[in-house]
Coordinates of N, CA and C in Angstrom, one line a residue:
M1 N 0.8 -1.2 0.0 CA 0.0 0.0 0.0 C 0.9 1.2 0.0
I2 N 0.6 2.2 -0.8 CA 1.2 3.5 -0.9 C 0.3 4.5 -0.2
I3 N 0.8 5.2 0.8 CA 0.0 6.2 1.5 C 0.7 7.5 1.2
P4 N 0.0 8.4 0.4 CA 0.6 9.7 0.1 C 0.5 10.6 1.3
A5 N 1.4 11.6 1.4 CA 1.3 12.6 2.4 C 0.1 13.4 2.3
Q6 N -0.4 13.9 3.5 CA -1.6 14.7 3.5 C -1.3 16.0 2.7
G7 N -2.3 16.4 1.9 CA -2.2 17.6 1.1 C -1.5 17.5 -0.2
L8 N -1.0 16.3 -0.5 CA -0.4 16.0 -1.8 C -1.4 15.9 -2.9
R9 N -1.2 16.6 -4.0 CA -2.1 16.5 -5.2 C -2.1 15.2 -5.9
I10 N -3.2 14.6 -6.1 CA -3.3 13.3 -6.8 C -4.2 13.5 -8.0
V11 N -3.7 13.1 -9.2 CA -4.5 13.2 -10.4 C -4.5 11.9 -11.1
L12 N -5.7 11.6 -11.7 CA -5.8 10.4 -12.5 C -5.9 10.8 -14.0
A13 N -5.0 10.3 -14.8 CA -5.1 10.5 -16.2 C -6.2 9.6 -16.8
V14 N -7.2 10.2 -17.2 CA -8.4 9.4 -17.6 C -8.3 8.5 -18.8
R15 N -7.5 9.0 -19.8 CA -7.3 8.2 -21.0 C -6.3 7.2 -20.8
P16 N -6.5 5.9 -21.2 CA -5.4 4.9 -21.1 C -4.2 5.3 -21.8
V17 N -3.0 4.8 -21.3 CA -1.7 5.1 -21.9 C -1.1 3.8 -22.3
D18 N -0.1 3.9 -23.2 CA 0.7 2.7 -23.6 C 1.6 2.3 -22.4
F19 N 1.4 1.1 -21.9 CA 2.1 0.7 -20.7 C 3.5 0.2 -20.9
R20 N 4.0 0.3 -22.2 CA 5.4 0.1 -22.4 C 6.2 1.4 -22.1
C21 N 5.5 2.5 -21.8 CA 6.2 3.8 -21.5 C 6.8 3.6 -20.1
G22 N 8.0 4.3 -20.0 CA 8.7 4.3 -18.7 C 8.6 5.7 -18.1
H23 N 9.5 5.9 -17.2 CA 9.6 7.2 -16.4 C 9.5 8.4 -17.3
D24 N 10.5 8.5 -18.2 CA 10.6 9.7 -19.0 C 9.5 9.9 -20.0
A25 N 9.0 8.9 -20.6 CA 7.8 9.0 -21.5 C 6.6 9.5 -20.8
L26 N 6.3 8.9 -19.6 CA 5.2 9.3 -18.8 C 5.3 10.7 -18.3
A27 N 6.5 11.1 -17.9 CA 6.8 12.5 -17.5 C 6.5 13.5 -18.6
G28 N 6.9 13.1 -19.8 CA 6.7 13.9 -21.0 C 5.2 14.0 -21.3
L29 N 4.5 12.9 -21.1 CA 3.0 12.9 -21.3 C 2.3 13.9 -20.3
V30 N 2.8 13.8 -19.1 CA 2.2 14.7 -18.0 C 2.4 16.1 -18.4
Q31 N 3.6 16.5 -18.9 CA 4.0 17.8 -19.2 C 3.3 18.3 -20.5
N32 N 3.4 17.5 -21.5 CA 3.0 18.0 -22.9 C 1.5 17.8 -23.1
T33 N 0.9 16.7 -22.7 CA -0.4 16.4 -22.9 C -1.4 16.9 -21.8
L34 N -1.0 16.7 -20.6 CA -1.9 17.0 -19.5 C -1.6 18.4 -19.0
G35 N -0.5 19.0 -19.4 CA -0.2 20.4 -19.0 C 0.2 20.6 -17.5
L36 N 0.7 19.5 -16.9 CA 1.1 19.6 -15.5 C 2.6 19.4 -15.4
D37 N 3.2 19.8 -14.3 CA 4.6 19.7 -14.1 C 4.9 18.4 -13.3
P38 N 5.5 17.4 -14.0 CA 5.8 16.1 -13.3 C 6.8 16.2 -12.2
H39 N 7.5 17.3 -12.1 CA 8.5 17.5 -11.0 C 8.0 18.4 -9.9
S40 N 6.7 18.6 -9.8 CA 6.1 19.5 -8.8 C 5.7 18.7 -7.5
G41 N 5.9 17.4 -7.5 CA 5.5 16.7 -6.3 C 4.1 16.0 -6.4
L42 N 3.4 16.2 -7.5 CA 2.1 15.6 -7.6 C 2.2 14.1 -7.9
I43 N 1.2 13.4 -7.6 CA 1.1 12.0 -8.0 C 0.2 11.9 -9.2
V44 N 0.6 11.2 -10.2 CA -0.2 11.0 -11.4 C -0.4 9.5 -11.6
V45 N -1.7 9.1 -11.6 CA -2.1 7.7 -11.8 C -2.5 7.5 -13.3
F46 N -1.9 6.5 -13.9 CA -2.2 6.1 -15.3 C -2.9 4.8 -15.3
R47 N -3.8 4.7 -16.3 CA -4.5 3.4 -16.5 C -4.1 2.8 -17.8
S48 N -4.2 1.4 -17.8 CA -3.9 0.7 -19.0 C -5.2 0.5 -19.8
K49 N -5.0 0.0 -21.0 CA -6.2 -0.3 -21.8 C -7.0 -1.5 -21.2
R50 N -6.3 -2.4 -20.5 CA -6.9 -3.4 -19.7 C -7.3 -2.7 -18.4
A51 N -8.3 -3.0 -17.8 CA -8.7 -2.4 -16.5 C -8.0 -2.9 -15.3
D52 N -7.1 -3.9 -15.5 CA -6.4 -4.5 -14.3 C -5.1 -4.0 -14.0
R53 N -4.6 -2.9 -14.6 CA -3.3 -2.4 -14.3 C -3.3 -0.9 -14.1
L54 N -2.4 -0.4 -13.3 CA -2.2 1.0 -13.2 C -0.7 1.3 -13.0
K55 N -0.3 2.5 -13.3 CA 1.1 3.0 -13.1 C 0.9 4.3 -12.3
I56 N 1.8 4.5 -11.4 CA 1.8 5.8 -10.6 C 3.2 6.4 -10.8
L57 N 3.2 7.7 -11.2 CA 4.4 8.5 -11.4 C 4.4 9.6 -10.4
L58 N 5.5 9.7 -9.7 CA 5.7 10.8 -8.7 C 7.1 11.3 -8.6
W59 N 7.3 12.5 -8.2 CA 8.6 13.1 -8.0 C 8.8 13.1 -6.5
D60 N 9.8 12.4 -6.0 CA 10.0 12.4 -4.5 C 11.0 13.4 -4.0
G61 N 11.4 14.3 -4.8 CA 12.4 15.4 -4.5 C 13.8 15.1 -4.9
T62 N 14.1 13.8 -5.2 CA 15.4 13.4 -5.7 C 15.3 12.7 -7.1
G63 N 14.1 12.3 -7.5 CA 14.0 11.6 -8.8 C 12.6 11.1 -9.0
L64 N 12.3 10.7 -10.2 CA 11.0 10.2 -10.6 C 10.9 8.7 -10.1
V65 N 9.7 8.4 -9.5 CA 9.4 7.1 -9.0 C 8.3 6.6 -9.8
L66 N 8.4 5.4 -10.3 CA 7.3 4.7 -11.1 C 6.9 3.4 -10.4
V67 N 5.6 3.4 -10.1 CA 5.0 2.2 -9.4 C 4.1 1.5 -10.4
Y68 N 4.1 0.2 -10.5 CA 3.3 -0.6 -11.4 C 2.5 -1.6 -10.6
K69 N 1.2 -1.6 -10.8 CA 0.4 -2.6 -10.1 C -0.5 -3.3 -11.0
R70 N -0.6 -4.6 -10.9 CA -1.5 -5.5 -11.7 C -2.3 -6.3 -10.7
L71 N -3.6 -6.2 -10.8 CA -4.5 -7.0 -9.9 C -4.5 -8.5 -10.4
G72 N -4.5 -9.4 -9.5 CA -4.6 -10.8 -9.8 C -6.0 -11.3 -9.9
R73 N -6.1 -12.6 -10.3 CA -7.3 -13.3 -10.3 C -8.4 -12.6 -11.1
D74 N -8.2 -12.2 -12.3 CA -9.2 -11.5 -13.1 C -9.7 -10.3 -12.5
G75 N -9.0 -9.6 -11.6 CA -9.4 -8.4 -10.9 C -9.4 -7.2 -11.9
R76 N -10.2 -6.2 -11.6 CA -10.3 -5.0 -12.5 C -10.4 -3.8 -11.5
F77 N -9.7 -2.8 -11.9 CA -9.8 -1.5 -11.2 C -11.1 -0.8 -11.6
E78 N -11.6 0.0 -10.8 CA -12.8 0.8 -11.1 C -12.3 2.1 -11.7
W79 N -12.6 2.3 -13.0 CA -12.1 3.5 -13.7 C -13.3 4.4 -14.1
P80 N -13.1 5.7 -14.2 CA -14.1 6.6 -14.8 C -14.2 6.4 -16.3
Q81 N -15.2 6.9 -16.9 CA -15.4 6.8 -18.3 C -14.2 7.5 -19.0
I82 N -13.8 6.9 -20.1 CA -12.6 7.4 -20.9 C -12.9 8.7 -21.5
S83 N -12.0 9.7 -21.2 CA -12.1 11.0 -21.8 C -10.7 11.6 -21.8
D84 N -10.6 12.8 -22.3 CA -9.3 13.5 -22.2 C -9.2 14.2 -20.8
G85 N -8.0 14.6 -20.4 CA -7.8 15.3 -19.2 C -7.5 14.5 -18.0
V86 N -7.7 15.1 -16.9 CA -7.4 14.4 -15.6 C -8.6 14.6 -14.6
M87 N -8.6 13.7 -13.6 CA -9.5 13.8 -12.5 C -8.7 14.0 -11.3
H88 N -9.2 14.8 -10.4 CA -8.5 14.9 -9.1 C -9.1 13.9 -8.1
L89 N -8.2 13.2 -7.4 CA -8.6 12.3 -6.4 C -8.2 12.7 -5.0
T90 N -9.0 12.4 -4.0 CA -8.6 12.6 -2.6 C -7.7 11.5 -2.2
R91 N -7.1 11.7 -1.0 CA -6.2 10.6 -0.5 C -6.9 9.3 -0.3
V92 N -8.1 9.4 0.3 CA -8.9 8.2 0.5 C -9.3 7.5 -0.8
Q93 N -9.7 8.3 -1.8 CA -10.1 7.7 -3.1 C -8.9 7.0 -3.7
F94 N -7.7 7.6 -3.6 CA -6.5 7.0 -4.1 C -6.2 5.7 -3.4
E95 N -6.3 5.7 -2.1 CA -6.0 4.5 -1.4 C -7.0 3.3 -1.8
A96 N -8.3 3.7 -1.9 CA -9.3 2.7 -2.3 C -9.0 2.2 -3.8
L97 N -8.6 3.1 -4.7 CA -8.3 2.7 -6.0 C -7.1 1.8 -6.0
F98 N -6.1 2.1 -5.3 CA -4.9 1.3 -5.3 C -5.1 -0.1 -4.7
E99 N -6.1 -0.2 -3.8 CA -6.4 -1.5 -3.2 C -7.4 -2.3 -4.1
G100 N -7.9 -1.7 -5.2 CA -8.8 -2.4 -6.1 C -10.2 -2.3 -5.7
L101 N -10.5 -1.4 -4.8 CA -11.9 -1.2 -4.3 C -12.6 -0.1 -5.2
N102 N -13.9 0.0 -5.0 CA -14.6 1.0 -5.7 C -14.5 2.4 -5.1
W103 N -13.5 3.2 -5.6 CA -13.1 4.5 -5.0 C -14.2 5.5 -5.2
K104 N -15.1 5.3 -6.2 CA -16.2 6.2 -6.4 C -17.2 6.3 -5.2
R105 N -17.3 5.2 -4.5 CA -18.2 5.2 -3.3 C -17.6 6.1 -2.2
V106 N -16.3 6.4 -2.2 CA -15.8 7.2 -1.1 C -16.3 8.6 -1.3
A107 N -16.5 9.1 -2.5 CA -17.0 10.4 -2.8 C -18.4 10.6 -2.2
N108 N -19.1 9.5 -2.0 CA -20.5 9.6 -1.5 C -20.5 9.7 0.0
G109 N -19.3 9.8 0.7 CA -19.2 10.0 2.1 C -19.1 8.7 2.8
L110 N -18.9 7.5 2.2 CA -18.7 6.3 2.9 C -17.3 6.2 3.4
S111 N -17.1 5.6 4.5 CA -15.8 5.4 5.1 C -15.2 4.2 4.4
R112 N -13.9 4.0 4.6 CA -13.2 2.8 4.0 C -13.7 1.5 4.5
R113 N -14.2 1.5 5.8 CA -14.8 0.3 6.3 C -16.1 -0.1 5.6
Q114 N -16.7 0.9 5.0 CA -18.0 0.6 4.4 C -17.9 0.3 2.9
L115 N -16.7 0.4 2.3 CA -16.5 0.1 0.9 C -16.7 -1.4 0.7
R116 N -17.5 -1.7 -0.3 CA -17.8 -3.1 -0.5 C -17.9 -3.4 -2.0
R117 N -17.5 -4.6 -2.4 CA -17.6 -5.0 -3.8 C -19.1 -5.2 -4.0
T118 N -19.6 -5.0 -5.2 CA -21.0 -5.2 -5.5 C -21.3 -6.6 -5.8
D119 N -20.3 -7.4 -6.2 CA -20.6 -8.8 -6.5 C -20.1 -9.7 -5.3
S120 N -20.6 -10.9 -5.3 CA -20.2 -11.8 -4.2 C -19.4 -13.0 -4.8
D121 N -18.8 -12.9 -5.9 CA -18.0 -13.9 -6.6 C -16.7 -13.9 -5.9
P122 N -16.3 -15.0 -5.2 CA -15.0 -15.0 -4.5 C -13.8 -14.8 -5.4
T123 N -13.9 -15.1 -6.7 CA -12.8 -15.0 -7.6 C -12.5 -13.5 -7.9
T124 N -13.5 -12.6 -7.7 CA -13.2 -11.2 -8.0 C -13.2 -10.4 -6.7
C125 N -13.0 -11.0 -5.6 CA -13.0 -10.2 -4.3 C -11.6 -9.6 -4.2
F126 N -11.5 -8.3 -4.1 CA -10.2 -7.7 -4.0 C -9.8 -7.4 -2.6
A127 N -10.6 -7.6 -1.6 CA -10.3 -7.3 -0.3 C -9.5 -8.3 0.5
R128 N -9.2 -9.5 -0.1 CA -8.4 -10.5 0.5 C -7.1 -9.9 0.9
G129 N -6.7 -10.1 2.2 CA -5.5 -9.6 2.6 C -5.6 -8.2 3.2
F130 N -6.8 -7.6 3.1 CA -7.0 -6.3 3.7 C -8.1 -6.4 4.8
G131 N -7.7 -7.0 5.9 CA -8.7 -7.4 7.0 C -9.5 -6.2 7.5
M132 N -8.9 -5.0 7.4 CA -9.7 -3.9 8.0 C -10.8 -3.4 7.1
I133 N -10.8 -3.9 5.9 CA -11.8 -3.4 4.9 C -12.8 -4.6 4.6
A134 N -14.0 -4.3 4.9 CA -15.0 -5.3 4.6 C -15.4 -5.3 3.1
C135 N -15.4 -6.5 2.5 CA -15.7 -6.5 1.0 C -17.1 -6.9 0.7
G136 N -17.8 -7.5 1.6 CA -19.2 -7.9 1.3 C -19.2 -9.3 0.7
C137 N -18.1 -9.9 0.5 CA -18.0 -11.2 -0.1 C -18.1 -12.2 1.0
A138 N -19.2 -12.8 1.3 CA -19.4 -13.8 2.4 C -19.0 -15.2 2.0
A139 N -18.6 -15.3 0.7 CA -18.3 -16.7 0.2 C -17.1 -17.3 0.9
V140 N -16.1 -16.5 1.3 CA -14.9 -17.0 1.9 C -14.5 -16.1 3.0
P141 N -13.9 -16.7 4.1 CA -13.4 -15.8 5.2 C -12.2 -15.0 4.7
H142 N -12.0 -13.9 5.3 CA -10.9 -13.0 5.0 C -10.0 -12.8 6.2

């Protein structure tokens, strides 16, 4: 789990990117396409064409850091509708997204403990291993 510092800006690049891109290519995309400064300390979350992967680019003060996450067991991240531009995320929304939970429910005032998957299929339960978060999947113990 990556926990960003309080007050850090977090943006989600809504349009999928080529996941063969590395640090420099993604930093160029942030600067040239999104119009943001990749060296300003903000966190930029990128989505793949598949909904099961994300990349996170951030500047930690000494260099660019790139994090890659792929969900297992046919898991899928919850993404907004594809469009141009960025979406701003809160820290709690970012944490829920990173864990594979439905981060959109956080915006409705639900706490992290109330976040639940809408299906009860144990093969798509993303909360396994996150005991403090109830997933609503009663099929298997967590």
